[in-house]
mmCIF file of C-alpha atoms and ligand atoms in Angstrom:
data_model
loop_
_atom_site.group_PDB
_atom_site.id
_atom_site.type_symbol
_atom_site.label_atom_id
_atom_site.label_comp_id
_atom_site.label_asym_id
_atom_site.label_seq_id
_atom_site.Cartn_x
_atom_site.Cartn_y
_atom_site.Cartn_z
ATOM 1 C CA MET A 1 -18.432 13.719 0.308
ATOM 2 C CA THR A 2 -17.857 9.778 2.170
ATOM 3 C CA LYS A 3 -15.784 9.781 5.522
ATOM 4 C CA THR A 4 -12.223 10.493 5.848
ATOM 5 C CA THR A 5 -9.532 7.247 5.325
ATOM 6 C CA SER A 6 -6.947 6.919 8.165
ATOM 7 C CA PHE A 7 -4.292 4.461 7.489
ATOM 8 C CA GLN A 8 -5.681 2.276 11.030
ATOM 9 C CA MET A 9 -8.880 1.219 9.198
ATOM 10 C CA ASP A 10 -7.975 1.738 5.834
ATOM 11 C CA ILE A 11 -5.226 0.567 4.039
ATOM 12 C CA ARG A 12 -2.888 -0.665 7.552
ATOM 13 C CA PRO A 13 -6.052 -3.847 6.829
ATOM 14 C CA LEU A 14 -4.820 -4.039 2.390
ATOM 15 C CA PHE A 15 -0.982 -4.750 3.455
ATOM 16 C CA THR A 16 -1.247 -8.770 3.769
ATOM 17 C CA GLU A 17 1.786 -10.269 6.210
ATOM 18 C CA ARG A 18 3.202 -11.530 2.688
ATOM 19 C CA ASP A 19 3.286 -8.473 1.360
ATOM 20 C CA ILE A 20 5.061 -7.395 5.056
ATOM 21 C CA GLN A 21 7.818 -9.509 4.623
ATOM 22 C CA GLY A 22 8.511 -9.424 0.731
ATOM 23 C CA MET A 23 8.762 -5.500 1.601
ATOM 24 C CA SER A 24 10.571 -5.592 4.664
ATOM 25 C CA ARG A 25 14.078 -5.232 3.173
ATOM 26 C CA ALA A 26 12.831 -1.443 1.367
ATOM 27 C CA PHE A 27 10.447 -0.439 3.869
ATOM 28 C CA ASN A 28 7.817 -1.156 6.835
ATOM 29 C CA LEU A 29 4.572 -1.481 5.024
ATOM 30 C CA ARG A 30 2.944 -1.955 9.442
ATOM 31 C CA SER A 31 3.894 1.659 9.536
ATOM 32 C CA TYR A 32 2.333 4.827 9.373
ATOM 33 C CA ASP A 33 5.461 6.385 8.627
ATOM 34 C CA ASP A 34 6.968 4.209 6.220
ATOM 35 C CA VAL A 35 3.700 3.721 3.878
ATOM 36 C CA LYS A 36 3.315 8.374 4.215
ATOM 37 C CA LYS A 37 6.833 8.785 3.218
ATOM 38 C CA HIS A 38 6.380 6.337 0.627
ATOM 39 C CA ALA A 39 3.646 6.352 -0.525
ATOM 40 C CA GLY A 40 3.863 8.035 -4.282
ATOM 41 C CA ALA A 41 6.032 5.559 -4.960
ATOM 42 C CA ILE A 42 3.638 2.462 -3.740
ATOM 43 C CA TYR A 43 1.166 4.219 -5.091
ATOM 44 C CA ASP A 44 3.409 4.201 -8.929
ATOM 45 C CA ARG A 45 3.679 0.161 -8.192
ATOM 46 C CA ILE A 46 -0.085 -0.704 -7.124
ATOM 47 C CA ARG A 47 -0.893 0.783 -10.849
ATOM 48 C CA GLY A 48 2.239 -0.771 -12.038
ATOM 49 C CA ILE A 49 3.826 3.027 -12.865
ATOM 50 C CA GLY A 50 7.613 2.331 -12.803
ATOM 51 C CA GLY A 51 8.478 -0.566 -12.216
ATOM 52 C CA ALA A 52 6.456 -4.262 -11.878
ATOM 53 C CA VAL A 53 3.008 -4.328 -10.564
ATOM 54 C CA MET A 54 2.817 -4.502 -7.170
ATOM 55 C CA PRO A 55 1.893 -7.323 -5.394
ATOM 56 C CA PRO A 56 3.728 -9.292 -7.638
ATOM 57 C CA PRO A 57 1.492 -12.321 -9.922
ATOM 58 C CA PRO A 58 1.623 -15.419 -8.151
ATOM 59 C CA PRO A 59 3.922 -17.375 -6.937
ATOM 60 C CA LYS A 60 5.288 -14.399 -5.254
ATOM 61 C CA GLY A 61 2.461 -12.522 -4.785
ATOM 62 C CA GLU A 62 -1.519 -12.671 -4.511
ATOM 63 C CA GLY A 63 -1.172 -9.978 -7.371
ATOM 64 C CA PRO A 64 -2.862 -6.869 -8.108
ATOM 65 C CA TRP A 65 -5.316 -4.672 -6.852
ATOM 66 C CA GLN A 66 -8.434 -4.215 -7.200
ATOM 67 C CA GLN A 67 -9.142 -0.783 -8.642
ATOM 68 C CA SER A 68 -11.580 -0.032 -5.881
ATOM 69 C CA ARG A 69 -8.150 -0.709 -3.778
ATOM 70 C CA ILE A 70 -6.188 1.218 -5.560
ATOM 71 C CA GLU A 71 -9.259 4.291 -5.436
ATOM 72 C CA LEU A 72 -9.014 4.078 -1.158
ATOM 73 C CA PHE A 73 -5.020 4.375 -0.790
ATOM 74 C CA ALA A 74 -5.737 7.235 -3.115
ATOM 75 C CA LYS A 75 -8.555 8.826 -1.262
ATOM 76 C CA TRP A 76 -6.411 8.112 1.681
ATOM 77 C CA MET A 77 -3.140 10.353 0.100
ATOM 78 C CA ALA A 78 -6.331 13.281 -0.910
ATOM 79 C CA ASP A 79 -7.916 13.436 2.517
ATOM 80 C CA GLY A 80 -3.918 14.390 3.962
ATOM 81 C CA PHE A 81 -2.141 10.867 5.565
ATOM 82 C CA GLN A 82 -4.316 10.117 8.879
ATOM 83 C CA PRO A 83 -3.054 7.812 11.208
HETATM 84 C C1 LIG B 101 7.707 1.939 -4.595
HETATM 85 C C2 LIG B 101 6.894 0.617 -3.802
HETATM 86 C C3 LIG B 101 7.710 -0.431 -4.775
HETATM 87 C C4 LIG B 101 8.942 -0.527 -4.908
HETATM 88 C C5 LIG B 101 9.475 -0.057 -4.866
HETATM 89 C C6 LIG B 101 8.914 -2.638 -5.046
HETATM 90 C C7 LIG B 101 9.891 -2.866 -5.226
HETATM 91 C C8 LIG B 101 9.514 -4.276 -4.903
HETATM 92 C C9 LIG B 101 10.438 -5.731 -5.571
HETATM 93 C C10 LIG B 101 11.836 -5.065 -6.294
HETATM 94 C C11 LIG B 101 10.280 -6.911 -5.323
HETATM 95 C C12 LIG B 101 10.945 -7.839 -6.148
HETATM 96 C C13 LIG B 101 10.757 -8.543 -7.019
HETATM 97 C C14 LIG B 101 11.522 -9.666 -7.424
HETATM 98 O O1 LIG B 101 11.519 -10.529 -6.613
HETATM 99 O O2 LIG B 101 11.089 -10.114 -8.660
HETATM 100 C C15 LIG B 101 9.886 -6.662 -4.749
HETATM 101 C C16 LIG B 101 8.878 -8.247 -4.304
HETATM 102 C C17 LIG B 101 7.604 -7.849 -3.696
HETATM 103 N N1 LIG B 101 6.485 -6.724 -3.441
HETATM 104 FE FE1 LIG B 101 6.956 -4.954 -3.572
HETATM 105 N N2 LIG B 101 7.556 -2.806 -3.992
HETATM 106 C C18 LIG B 101 6.513 -1.763 -3.972
HETATM 107 C C19 LIG B 101 6.060 -2.134 -3.471
HETATM 108 C C20 LIG B 101 4.644 -3.330 -2.664
HETATM 109 C C21 LIG B 101 3.584 -2.586 -2.885
HETATM 110 C C22 LIG B 101 2.719 -1.667 -1.679
HETATM 111 C C23 LIG B 101 3.506 -3.990 -1.929
HETATM 112 C C24 LIG B 101 1.718 -4.437 -1.031
HETATM 113 C C25 LIG B 101 0.990 -3.628 -1.458
HETATM 114 C C26 LIG B 101 4.114 -4.954 -2.420
HETATM 115 C C27 LIG B 101 4.541 -6.603 -2.587
HETATM 116 C C28 LIG B 101 5.569 -7.245 -2.900
HETATM 117 C C29 LIG B 101 5.413 -8.559 -1.971
HETATM 118 C C30 LIG B 101 4.482 -9.734 -1.953
HETATM 119 C C31 LIG B 101 6.789 -9.066 -3.141
HETATM 120 C C32 LIG B 101 7.042 -10.707 -3.413
HETATM 121 C C33 LIG B 101 8.686 -10.558 -1.585
HETATM 122 C C34 LIG B 101 8.712 -12.089 -2.264
HETATM 123 O O3 LIG B 101 9.564 -12.559 -3.438
HETATM 124 O O4 LIG B 101 8.997 -12.962 -1.322
HETATM 125 N N3 LIG B 101 5.256 -4.238 -2.695
HETATM 126 N N4 LIG B 101 8.506 -5.475 -4.242
#
């Protein structure tokens, strides 16, 4: 079993300043509570489910995440949303 993930160590660093600013009208990607609350929808959109893939490709964003990052986000959910 690999180590437990946490928001502060593993998830928060995945979001760039651009991501945080770009999504600030909907939720705060800096905030544990907000990311936990919207985790299901975020997990869908980083896989391009339910709408345009997030982050958007250039010039709007830095483009879709690598599979390994998507899996890290899934593991954080499976680990029980550790802060
Ligand atoms: C529930 C999940 C999400 C929804 C419904 C959502 C929805 C949207 C929408 C509607 C836009 C505007 C697109 C446009 O202007 O054409 C947008 C922009 C953007 N989103 Fe998301 N998003 C989600 C999650 C995320 C996540 C997790 C990230 C980063 C990892 C992200 C990064 C961005 C960026 C960088 C932009 C561009 C902002 C700009 O135009 O400057 N989004 N998102």
